[in-house]
PDB file of N, CA and C in Angstrom:
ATOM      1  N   UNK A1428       0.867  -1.178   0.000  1.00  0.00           N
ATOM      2  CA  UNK A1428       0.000   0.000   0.000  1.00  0.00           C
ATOM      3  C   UNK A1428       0.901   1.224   0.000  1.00  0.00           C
ATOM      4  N   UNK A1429       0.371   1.890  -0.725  1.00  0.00           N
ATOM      5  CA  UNK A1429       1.808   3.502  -0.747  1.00  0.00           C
ATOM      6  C   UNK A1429       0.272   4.463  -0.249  1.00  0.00           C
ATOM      7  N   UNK A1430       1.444   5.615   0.334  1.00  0.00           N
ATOM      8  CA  UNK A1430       0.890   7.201   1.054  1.00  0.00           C
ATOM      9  C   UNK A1430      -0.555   7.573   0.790  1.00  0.00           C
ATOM     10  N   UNK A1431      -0.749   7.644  -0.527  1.00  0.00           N
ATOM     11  CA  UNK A1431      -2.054   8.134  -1.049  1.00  0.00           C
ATOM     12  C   UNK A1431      -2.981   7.531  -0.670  1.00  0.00           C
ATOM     13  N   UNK A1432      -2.775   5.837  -0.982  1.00  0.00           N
ATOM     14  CA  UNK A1432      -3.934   5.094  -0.699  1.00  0.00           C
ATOM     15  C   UNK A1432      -4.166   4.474   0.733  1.00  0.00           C
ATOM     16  N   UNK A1433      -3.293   4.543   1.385  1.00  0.00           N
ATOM     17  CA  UNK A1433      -3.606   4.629   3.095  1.00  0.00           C
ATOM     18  C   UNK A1433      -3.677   5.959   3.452  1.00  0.00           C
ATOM     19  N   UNK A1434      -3.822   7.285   2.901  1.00  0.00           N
ATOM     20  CA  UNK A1434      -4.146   8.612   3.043  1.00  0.00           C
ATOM     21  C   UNK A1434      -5.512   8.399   3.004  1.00  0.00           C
ATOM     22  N   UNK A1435      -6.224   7.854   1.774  1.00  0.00           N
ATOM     23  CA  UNK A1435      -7.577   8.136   2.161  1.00  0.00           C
ATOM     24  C   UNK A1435      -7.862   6.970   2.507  1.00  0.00           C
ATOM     25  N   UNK A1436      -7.789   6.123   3.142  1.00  0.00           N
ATOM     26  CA  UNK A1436      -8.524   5.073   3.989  1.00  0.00           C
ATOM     27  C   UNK A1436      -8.104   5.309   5.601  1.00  0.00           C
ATOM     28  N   UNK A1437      -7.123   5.929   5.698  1.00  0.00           N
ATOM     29  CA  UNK A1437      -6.733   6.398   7.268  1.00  0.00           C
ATOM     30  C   UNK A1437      -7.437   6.772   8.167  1.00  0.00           C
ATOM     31  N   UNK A1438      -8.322   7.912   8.139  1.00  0.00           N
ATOM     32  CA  UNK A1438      -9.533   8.113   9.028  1.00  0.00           C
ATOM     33  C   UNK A1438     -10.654   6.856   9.418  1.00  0.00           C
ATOM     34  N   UNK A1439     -11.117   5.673   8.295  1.00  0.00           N
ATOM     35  CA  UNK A1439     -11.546   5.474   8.323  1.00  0.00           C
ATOM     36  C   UNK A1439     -10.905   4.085   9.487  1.00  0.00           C
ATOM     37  N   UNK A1440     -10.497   3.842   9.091  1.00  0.00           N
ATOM     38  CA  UNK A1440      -8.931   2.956   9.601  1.00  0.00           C
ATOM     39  C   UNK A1440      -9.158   3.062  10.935  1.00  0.00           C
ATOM     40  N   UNK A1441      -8.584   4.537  11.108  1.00  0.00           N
ATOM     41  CA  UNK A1441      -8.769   4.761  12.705  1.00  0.00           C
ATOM     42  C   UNK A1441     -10.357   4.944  13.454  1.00  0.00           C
ATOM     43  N   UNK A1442     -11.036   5.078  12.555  1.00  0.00           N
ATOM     44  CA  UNK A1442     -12.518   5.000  13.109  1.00  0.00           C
ATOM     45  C   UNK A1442     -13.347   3.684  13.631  1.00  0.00           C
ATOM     46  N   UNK A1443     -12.220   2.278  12.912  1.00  0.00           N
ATOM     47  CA  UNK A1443     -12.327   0.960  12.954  1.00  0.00           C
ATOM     48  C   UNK A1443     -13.487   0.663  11.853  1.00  0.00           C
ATOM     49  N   UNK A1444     -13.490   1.103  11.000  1.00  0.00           N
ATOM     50  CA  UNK A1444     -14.854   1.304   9.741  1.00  0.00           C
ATOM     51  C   UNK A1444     -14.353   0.674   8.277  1.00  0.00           C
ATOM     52  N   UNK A1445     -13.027   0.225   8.315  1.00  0.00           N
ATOM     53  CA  UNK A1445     -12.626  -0.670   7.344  1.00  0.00           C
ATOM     54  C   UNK A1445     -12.963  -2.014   7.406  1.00  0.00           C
ATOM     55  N   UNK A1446     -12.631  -2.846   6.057  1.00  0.00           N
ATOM     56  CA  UNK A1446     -12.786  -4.059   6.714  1.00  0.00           C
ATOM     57  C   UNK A1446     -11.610  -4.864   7.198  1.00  0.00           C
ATOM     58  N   UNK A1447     -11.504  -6.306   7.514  1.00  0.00           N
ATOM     59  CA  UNK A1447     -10.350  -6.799   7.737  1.00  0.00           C
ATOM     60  C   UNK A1447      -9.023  -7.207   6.902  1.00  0.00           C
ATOM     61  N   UNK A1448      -9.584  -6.835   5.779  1.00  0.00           N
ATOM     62  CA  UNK A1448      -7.757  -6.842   4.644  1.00  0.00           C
ATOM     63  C   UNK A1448      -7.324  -5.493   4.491  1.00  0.00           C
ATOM     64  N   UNK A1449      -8.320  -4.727   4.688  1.00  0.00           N
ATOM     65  CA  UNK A1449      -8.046  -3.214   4.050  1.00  0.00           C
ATOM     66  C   UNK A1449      -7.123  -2.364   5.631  1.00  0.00           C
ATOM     67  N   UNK A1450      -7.683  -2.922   6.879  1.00  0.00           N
ATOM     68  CA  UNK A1450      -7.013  -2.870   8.511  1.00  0.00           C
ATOM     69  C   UNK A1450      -5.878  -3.234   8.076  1.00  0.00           C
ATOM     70  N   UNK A1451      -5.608  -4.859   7.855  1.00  0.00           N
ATOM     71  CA  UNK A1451      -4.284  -4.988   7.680  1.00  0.00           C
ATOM     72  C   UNK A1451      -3.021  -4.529   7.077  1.00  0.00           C
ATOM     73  N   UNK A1452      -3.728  -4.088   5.641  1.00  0.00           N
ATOM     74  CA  UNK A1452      -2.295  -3.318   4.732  1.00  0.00           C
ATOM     75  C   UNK A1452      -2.309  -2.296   5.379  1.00  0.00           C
ATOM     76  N   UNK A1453      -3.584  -1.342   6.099  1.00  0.00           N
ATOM     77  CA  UNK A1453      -3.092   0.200   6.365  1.00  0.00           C
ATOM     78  C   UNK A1453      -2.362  -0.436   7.972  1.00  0.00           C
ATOM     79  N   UNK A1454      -2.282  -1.362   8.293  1.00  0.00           N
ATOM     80  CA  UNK A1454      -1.993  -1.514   9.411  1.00  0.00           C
ATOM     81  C   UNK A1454      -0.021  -1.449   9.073  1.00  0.00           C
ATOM     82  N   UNK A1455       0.058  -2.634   8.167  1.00  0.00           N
ATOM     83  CA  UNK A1455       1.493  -2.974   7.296  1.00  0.00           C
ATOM     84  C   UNK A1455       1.810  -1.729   7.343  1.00  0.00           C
ATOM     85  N   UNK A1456       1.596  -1.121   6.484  1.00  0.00           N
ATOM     86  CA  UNK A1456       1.627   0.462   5.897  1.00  0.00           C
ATOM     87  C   UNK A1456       2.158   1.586   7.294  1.00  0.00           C
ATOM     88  N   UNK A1457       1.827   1.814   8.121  1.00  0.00           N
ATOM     89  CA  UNK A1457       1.529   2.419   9.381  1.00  0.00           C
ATOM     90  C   UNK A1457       3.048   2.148   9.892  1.00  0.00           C
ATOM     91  N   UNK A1458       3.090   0.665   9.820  1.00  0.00           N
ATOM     92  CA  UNK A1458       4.210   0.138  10.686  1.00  0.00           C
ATOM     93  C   UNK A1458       5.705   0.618   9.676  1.00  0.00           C
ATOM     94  N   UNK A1459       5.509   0.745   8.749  1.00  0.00           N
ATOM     95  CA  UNK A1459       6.628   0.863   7.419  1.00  0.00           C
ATOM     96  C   UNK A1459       6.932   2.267   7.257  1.00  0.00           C
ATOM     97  N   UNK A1460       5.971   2.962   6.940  1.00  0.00           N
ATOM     98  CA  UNK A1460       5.984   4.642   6.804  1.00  0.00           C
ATOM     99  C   UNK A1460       5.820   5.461   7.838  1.00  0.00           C
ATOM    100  N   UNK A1461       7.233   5.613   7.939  1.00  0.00           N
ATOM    101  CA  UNK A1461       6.816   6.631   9.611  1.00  0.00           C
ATOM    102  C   UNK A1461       6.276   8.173   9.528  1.00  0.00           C
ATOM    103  N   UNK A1462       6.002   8.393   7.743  1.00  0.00           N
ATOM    104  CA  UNK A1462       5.259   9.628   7.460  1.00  0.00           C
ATOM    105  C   UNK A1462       3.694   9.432   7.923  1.00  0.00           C
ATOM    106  N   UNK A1463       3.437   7.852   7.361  1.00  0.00           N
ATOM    107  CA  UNK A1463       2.018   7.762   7.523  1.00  0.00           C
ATOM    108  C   UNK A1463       1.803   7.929   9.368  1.00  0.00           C
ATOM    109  N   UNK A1464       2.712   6.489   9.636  1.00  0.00           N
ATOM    110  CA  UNK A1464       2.480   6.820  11.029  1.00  0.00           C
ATOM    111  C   UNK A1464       2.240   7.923  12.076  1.00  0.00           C
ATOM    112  N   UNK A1465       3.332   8.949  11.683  1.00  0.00           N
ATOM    113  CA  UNK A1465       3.065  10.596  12.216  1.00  0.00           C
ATOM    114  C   UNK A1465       1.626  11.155  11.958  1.00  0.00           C
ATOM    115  N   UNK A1466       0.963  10.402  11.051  1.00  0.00           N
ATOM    116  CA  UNK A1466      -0.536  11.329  10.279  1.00  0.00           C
ATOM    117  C   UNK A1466      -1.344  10.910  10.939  1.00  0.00           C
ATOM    118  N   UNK A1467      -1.151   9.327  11.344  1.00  0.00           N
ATOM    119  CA  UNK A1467      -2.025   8.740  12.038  1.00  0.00           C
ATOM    120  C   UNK A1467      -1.888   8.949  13.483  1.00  0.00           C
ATOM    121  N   UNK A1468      -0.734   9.278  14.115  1.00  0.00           N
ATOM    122  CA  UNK A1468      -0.999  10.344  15.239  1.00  0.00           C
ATOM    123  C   UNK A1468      -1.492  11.388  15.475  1.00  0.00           C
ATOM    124  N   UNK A1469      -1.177  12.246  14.200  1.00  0.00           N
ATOM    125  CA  UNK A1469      -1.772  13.487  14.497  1.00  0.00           C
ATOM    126  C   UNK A1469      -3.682  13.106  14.412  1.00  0.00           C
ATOM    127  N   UNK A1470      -4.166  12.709  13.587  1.00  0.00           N
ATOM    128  CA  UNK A1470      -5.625  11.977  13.356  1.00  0.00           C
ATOM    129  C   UNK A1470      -6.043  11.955  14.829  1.00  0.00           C
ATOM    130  N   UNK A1471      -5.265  10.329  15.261  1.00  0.00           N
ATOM    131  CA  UNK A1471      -5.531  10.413  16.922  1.00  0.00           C
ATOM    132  C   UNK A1471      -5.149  11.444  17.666  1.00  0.00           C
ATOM    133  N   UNK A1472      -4.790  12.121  17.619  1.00  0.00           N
ATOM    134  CA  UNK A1472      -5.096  13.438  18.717  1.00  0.00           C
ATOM    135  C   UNK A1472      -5.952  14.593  18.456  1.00  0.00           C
ATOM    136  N   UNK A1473      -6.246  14.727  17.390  1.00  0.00           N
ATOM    137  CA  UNK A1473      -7.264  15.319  16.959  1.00  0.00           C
ATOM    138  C   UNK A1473      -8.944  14.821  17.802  1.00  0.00           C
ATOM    139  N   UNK A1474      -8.755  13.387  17.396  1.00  0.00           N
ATOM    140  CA  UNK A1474      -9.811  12.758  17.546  1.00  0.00           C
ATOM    141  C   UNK A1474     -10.022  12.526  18.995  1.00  0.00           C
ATOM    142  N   UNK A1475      -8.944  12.469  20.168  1.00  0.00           N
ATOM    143  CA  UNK A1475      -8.872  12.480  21.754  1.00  0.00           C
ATOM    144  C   UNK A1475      -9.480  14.067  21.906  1.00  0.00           C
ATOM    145  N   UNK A1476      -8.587  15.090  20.870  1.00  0.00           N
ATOM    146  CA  UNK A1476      -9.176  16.308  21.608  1.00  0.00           C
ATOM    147  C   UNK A1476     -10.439  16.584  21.334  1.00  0.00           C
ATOM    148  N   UNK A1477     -11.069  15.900  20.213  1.00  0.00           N
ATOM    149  CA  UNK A1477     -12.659  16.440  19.804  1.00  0.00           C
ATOM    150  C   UNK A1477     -13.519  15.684  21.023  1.00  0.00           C
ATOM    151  N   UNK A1478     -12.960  14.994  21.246  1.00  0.00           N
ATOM    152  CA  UNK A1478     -13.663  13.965  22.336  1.00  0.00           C
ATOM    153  C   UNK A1478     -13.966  14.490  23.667  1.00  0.00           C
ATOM    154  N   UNK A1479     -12.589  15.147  24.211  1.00  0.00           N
ATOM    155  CA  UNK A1479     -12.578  16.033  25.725  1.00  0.00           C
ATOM    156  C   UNK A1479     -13.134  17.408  24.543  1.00  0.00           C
ATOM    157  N   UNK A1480     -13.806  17.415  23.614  1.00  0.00           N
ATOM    158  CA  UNK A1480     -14.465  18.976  23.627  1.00  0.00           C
ATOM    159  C   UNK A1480     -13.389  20.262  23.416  1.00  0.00           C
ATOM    160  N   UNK A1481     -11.877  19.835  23.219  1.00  0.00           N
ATOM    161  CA  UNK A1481     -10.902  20.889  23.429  1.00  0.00           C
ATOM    162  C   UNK A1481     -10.404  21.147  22.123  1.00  0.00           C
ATOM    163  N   UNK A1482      -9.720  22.488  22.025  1.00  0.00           N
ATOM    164  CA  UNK A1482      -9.538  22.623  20.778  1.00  0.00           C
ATOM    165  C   UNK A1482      -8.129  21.767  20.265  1.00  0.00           C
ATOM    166  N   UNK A1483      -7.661  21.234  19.036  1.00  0.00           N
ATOM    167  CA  UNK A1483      -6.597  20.325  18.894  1.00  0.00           C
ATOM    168  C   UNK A1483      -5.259  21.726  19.155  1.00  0.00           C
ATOM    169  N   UNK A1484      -4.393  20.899  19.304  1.00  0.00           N
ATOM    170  CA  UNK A1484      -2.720  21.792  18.595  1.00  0.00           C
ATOM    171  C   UNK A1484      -2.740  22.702  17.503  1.00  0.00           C
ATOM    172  N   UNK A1485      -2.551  23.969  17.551  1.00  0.00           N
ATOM    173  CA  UNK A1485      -2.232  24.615  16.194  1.00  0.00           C
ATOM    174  C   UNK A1485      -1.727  23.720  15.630  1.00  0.00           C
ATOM    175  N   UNK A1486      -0.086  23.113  16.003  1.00  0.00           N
ATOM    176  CA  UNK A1486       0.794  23.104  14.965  1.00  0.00           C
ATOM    177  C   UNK A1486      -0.130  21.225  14.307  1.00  0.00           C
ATOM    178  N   UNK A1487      -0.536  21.016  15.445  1.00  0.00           N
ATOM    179  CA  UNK A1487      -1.170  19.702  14.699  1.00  0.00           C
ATOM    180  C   UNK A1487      -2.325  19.751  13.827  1.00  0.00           C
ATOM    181  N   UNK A1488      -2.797  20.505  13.703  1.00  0.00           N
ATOM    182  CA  UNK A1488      -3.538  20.890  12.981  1.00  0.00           C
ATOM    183  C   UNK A1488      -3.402  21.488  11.553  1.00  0.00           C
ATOM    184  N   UNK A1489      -2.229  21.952  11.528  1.00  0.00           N
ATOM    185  CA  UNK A1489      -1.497  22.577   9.983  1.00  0.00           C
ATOM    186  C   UNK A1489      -0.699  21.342   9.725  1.00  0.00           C
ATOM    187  N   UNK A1490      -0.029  20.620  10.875  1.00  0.00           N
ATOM    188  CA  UNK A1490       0.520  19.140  10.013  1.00  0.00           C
ATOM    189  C   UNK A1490      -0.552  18.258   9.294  1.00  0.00           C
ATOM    190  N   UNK A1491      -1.979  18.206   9.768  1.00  0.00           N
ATOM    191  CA  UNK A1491      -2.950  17.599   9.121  1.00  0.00           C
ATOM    192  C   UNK A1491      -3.266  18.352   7.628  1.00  0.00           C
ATOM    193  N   UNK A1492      -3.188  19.512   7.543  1.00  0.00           N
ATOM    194  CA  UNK A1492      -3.639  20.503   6.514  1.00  0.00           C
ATOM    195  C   UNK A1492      -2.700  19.802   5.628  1.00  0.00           C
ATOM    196  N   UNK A1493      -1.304  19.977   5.571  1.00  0.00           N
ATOM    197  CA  UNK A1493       0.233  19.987   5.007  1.00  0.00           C
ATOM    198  C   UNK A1493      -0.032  18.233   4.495  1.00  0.00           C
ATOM    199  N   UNK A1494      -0.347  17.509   5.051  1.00  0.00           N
ATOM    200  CA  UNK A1494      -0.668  16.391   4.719  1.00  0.00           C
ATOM    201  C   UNK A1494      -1.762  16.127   4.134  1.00  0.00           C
ATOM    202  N   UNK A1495      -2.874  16.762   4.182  1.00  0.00           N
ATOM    203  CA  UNK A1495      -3.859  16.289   3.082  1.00  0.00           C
ATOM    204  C   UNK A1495      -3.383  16.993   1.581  1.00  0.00           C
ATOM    205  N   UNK A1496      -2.535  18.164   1.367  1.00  0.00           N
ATOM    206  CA  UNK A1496      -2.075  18.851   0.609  1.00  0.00           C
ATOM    207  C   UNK A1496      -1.116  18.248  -0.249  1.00  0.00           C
ATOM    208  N   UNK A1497      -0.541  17.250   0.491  1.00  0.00           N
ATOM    209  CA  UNK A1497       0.831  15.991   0.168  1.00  0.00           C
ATOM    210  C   UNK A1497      -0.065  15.154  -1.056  1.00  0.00           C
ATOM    211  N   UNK A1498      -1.508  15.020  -0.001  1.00  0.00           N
ATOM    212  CA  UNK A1498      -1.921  13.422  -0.808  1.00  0.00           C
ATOM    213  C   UNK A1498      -2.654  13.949  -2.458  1.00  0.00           C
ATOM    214  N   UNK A1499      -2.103  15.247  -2.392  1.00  0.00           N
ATOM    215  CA  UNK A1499      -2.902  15.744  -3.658  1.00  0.00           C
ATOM    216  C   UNK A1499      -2.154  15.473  -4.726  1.00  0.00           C
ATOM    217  N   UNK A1500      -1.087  15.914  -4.736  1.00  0.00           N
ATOM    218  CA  UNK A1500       0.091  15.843  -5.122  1.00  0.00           C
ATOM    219  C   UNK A1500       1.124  14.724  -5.753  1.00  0.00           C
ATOM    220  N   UNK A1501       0.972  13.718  -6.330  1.00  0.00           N
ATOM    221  CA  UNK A1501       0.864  12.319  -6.587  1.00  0.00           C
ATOM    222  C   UNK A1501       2.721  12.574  -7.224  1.00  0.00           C
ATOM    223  N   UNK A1502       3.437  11.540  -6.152  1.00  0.00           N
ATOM    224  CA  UNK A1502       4.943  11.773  -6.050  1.00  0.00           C
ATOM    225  C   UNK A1502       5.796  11.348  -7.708  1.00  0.00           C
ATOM    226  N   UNK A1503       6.682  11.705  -7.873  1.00  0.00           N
ATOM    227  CA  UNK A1503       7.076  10.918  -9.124  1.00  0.00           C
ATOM    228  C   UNK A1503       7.326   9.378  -8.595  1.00  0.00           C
ATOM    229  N   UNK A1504       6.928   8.482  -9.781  1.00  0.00           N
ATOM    230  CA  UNK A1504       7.410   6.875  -9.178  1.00  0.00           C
ATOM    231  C   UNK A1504       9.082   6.559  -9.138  1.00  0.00           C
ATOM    232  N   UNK A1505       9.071   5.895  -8.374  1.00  0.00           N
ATOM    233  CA  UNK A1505      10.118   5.441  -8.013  1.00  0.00           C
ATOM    234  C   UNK A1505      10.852   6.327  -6.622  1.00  0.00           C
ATOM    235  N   UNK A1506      10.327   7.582  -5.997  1.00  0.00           N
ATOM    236  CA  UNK A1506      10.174   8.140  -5.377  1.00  0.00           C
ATOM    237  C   UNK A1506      10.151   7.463  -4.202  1.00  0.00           C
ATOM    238  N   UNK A1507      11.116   6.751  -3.030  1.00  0.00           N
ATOM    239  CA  UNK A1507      11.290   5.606  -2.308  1.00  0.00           C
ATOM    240  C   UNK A1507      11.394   6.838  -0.843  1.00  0.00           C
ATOM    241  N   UNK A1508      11.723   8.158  -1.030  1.00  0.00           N
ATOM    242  CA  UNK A1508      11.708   8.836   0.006  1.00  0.00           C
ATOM    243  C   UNK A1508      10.163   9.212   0.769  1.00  0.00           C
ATOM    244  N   UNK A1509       9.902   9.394  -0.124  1.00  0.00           N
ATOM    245  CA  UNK A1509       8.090  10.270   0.098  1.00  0.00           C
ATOM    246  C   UNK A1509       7.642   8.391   0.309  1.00  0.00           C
ATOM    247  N   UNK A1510       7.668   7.673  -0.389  1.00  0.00           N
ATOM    248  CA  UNK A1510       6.956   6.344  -0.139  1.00  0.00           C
ATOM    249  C   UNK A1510       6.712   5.863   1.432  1.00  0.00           C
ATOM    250  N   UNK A1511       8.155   5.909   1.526  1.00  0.00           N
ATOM    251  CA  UNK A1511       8.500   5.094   2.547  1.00  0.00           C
ATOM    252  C   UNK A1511       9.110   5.970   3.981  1.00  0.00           C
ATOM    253  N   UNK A1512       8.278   6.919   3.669  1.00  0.00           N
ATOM    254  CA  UNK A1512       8.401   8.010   4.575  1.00  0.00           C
ATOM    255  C   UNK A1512       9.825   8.218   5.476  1.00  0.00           C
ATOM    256  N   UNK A1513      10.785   8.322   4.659  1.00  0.00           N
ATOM    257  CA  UNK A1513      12.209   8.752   4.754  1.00  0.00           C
ATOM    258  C   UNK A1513      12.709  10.513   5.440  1.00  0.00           C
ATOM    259  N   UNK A1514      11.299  11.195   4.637  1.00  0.00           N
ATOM    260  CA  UNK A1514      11.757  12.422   4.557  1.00  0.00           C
ATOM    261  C   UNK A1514      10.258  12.904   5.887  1.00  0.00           C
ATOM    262  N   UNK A1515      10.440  13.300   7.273  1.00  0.00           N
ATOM    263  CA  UNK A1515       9.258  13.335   7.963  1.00  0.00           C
ATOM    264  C   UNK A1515       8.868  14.559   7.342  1.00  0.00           C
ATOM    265  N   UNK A1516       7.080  14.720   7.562  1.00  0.00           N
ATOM    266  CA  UNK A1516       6.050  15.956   7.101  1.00  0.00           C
ATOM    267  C   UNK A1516       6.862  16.860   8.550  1.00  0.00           C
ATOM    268  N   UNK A1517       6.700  18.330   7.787  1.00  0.00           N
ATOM    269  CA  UNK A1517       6.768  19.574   8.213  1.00  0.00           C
ATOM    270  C   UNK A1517       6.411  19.682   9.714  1.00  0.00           C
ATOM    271  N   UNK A1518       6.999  19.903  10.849  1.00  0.00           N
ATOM    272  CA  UNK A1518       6.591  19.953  12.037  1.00  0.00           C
ATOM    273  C   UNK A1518       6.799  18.588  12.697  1.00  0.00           C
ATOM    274  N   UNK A1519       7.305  17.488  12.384  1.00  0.00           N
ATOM    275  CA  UNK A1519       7.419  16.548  13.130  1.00  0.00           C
ATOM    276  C   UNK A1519       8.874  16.810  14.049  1.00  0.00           C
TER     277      UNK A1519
END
């Protein structure tokens, strides 16, 4: 699974709203890309602070922006940095 396509299944992922093959690769995925992984933190804390009612992190909040902005953006192939999350998103 590469960035984009565990980009948009990620929320859902973390909502537990996937099914059980689609959990597993974003799960694979998660464990491999420590870009994704960082996104999927920031997600979960978003999602703890909507919960206590509080407002999230500025800066976590523009790393979420900066990252949906990434997944627009479709990397050149062979591109093993951005893949495999070599290079961390802005603010980590």
């Amino acid at each position: 699974m590469n960035c984009m396509k565990a980009g948009r299944v990620l929320q859902s992922y973390l909502d537990g709203e996937t099914d059980e093959v689609t959990a597993r690769r974003v799960a694979a995925h998660l464990e491999d890309c420590r870009r994704c992984g960082l996104e999927a933190s920031v997600y979960q804390e978003i999602h703890n602070a909507l919960a206590r009612r509080a407002e999230p992190d500025g800066g976590t909040v523009e790393r979420l922006r900066a990252f949906g902005a990434s997944l627009l953006s479709d990397p050149p192939a062979g591109d093993d940095d951005t893949e495999h999350g070599t290079t961390p998103p802005a603010g980590a």
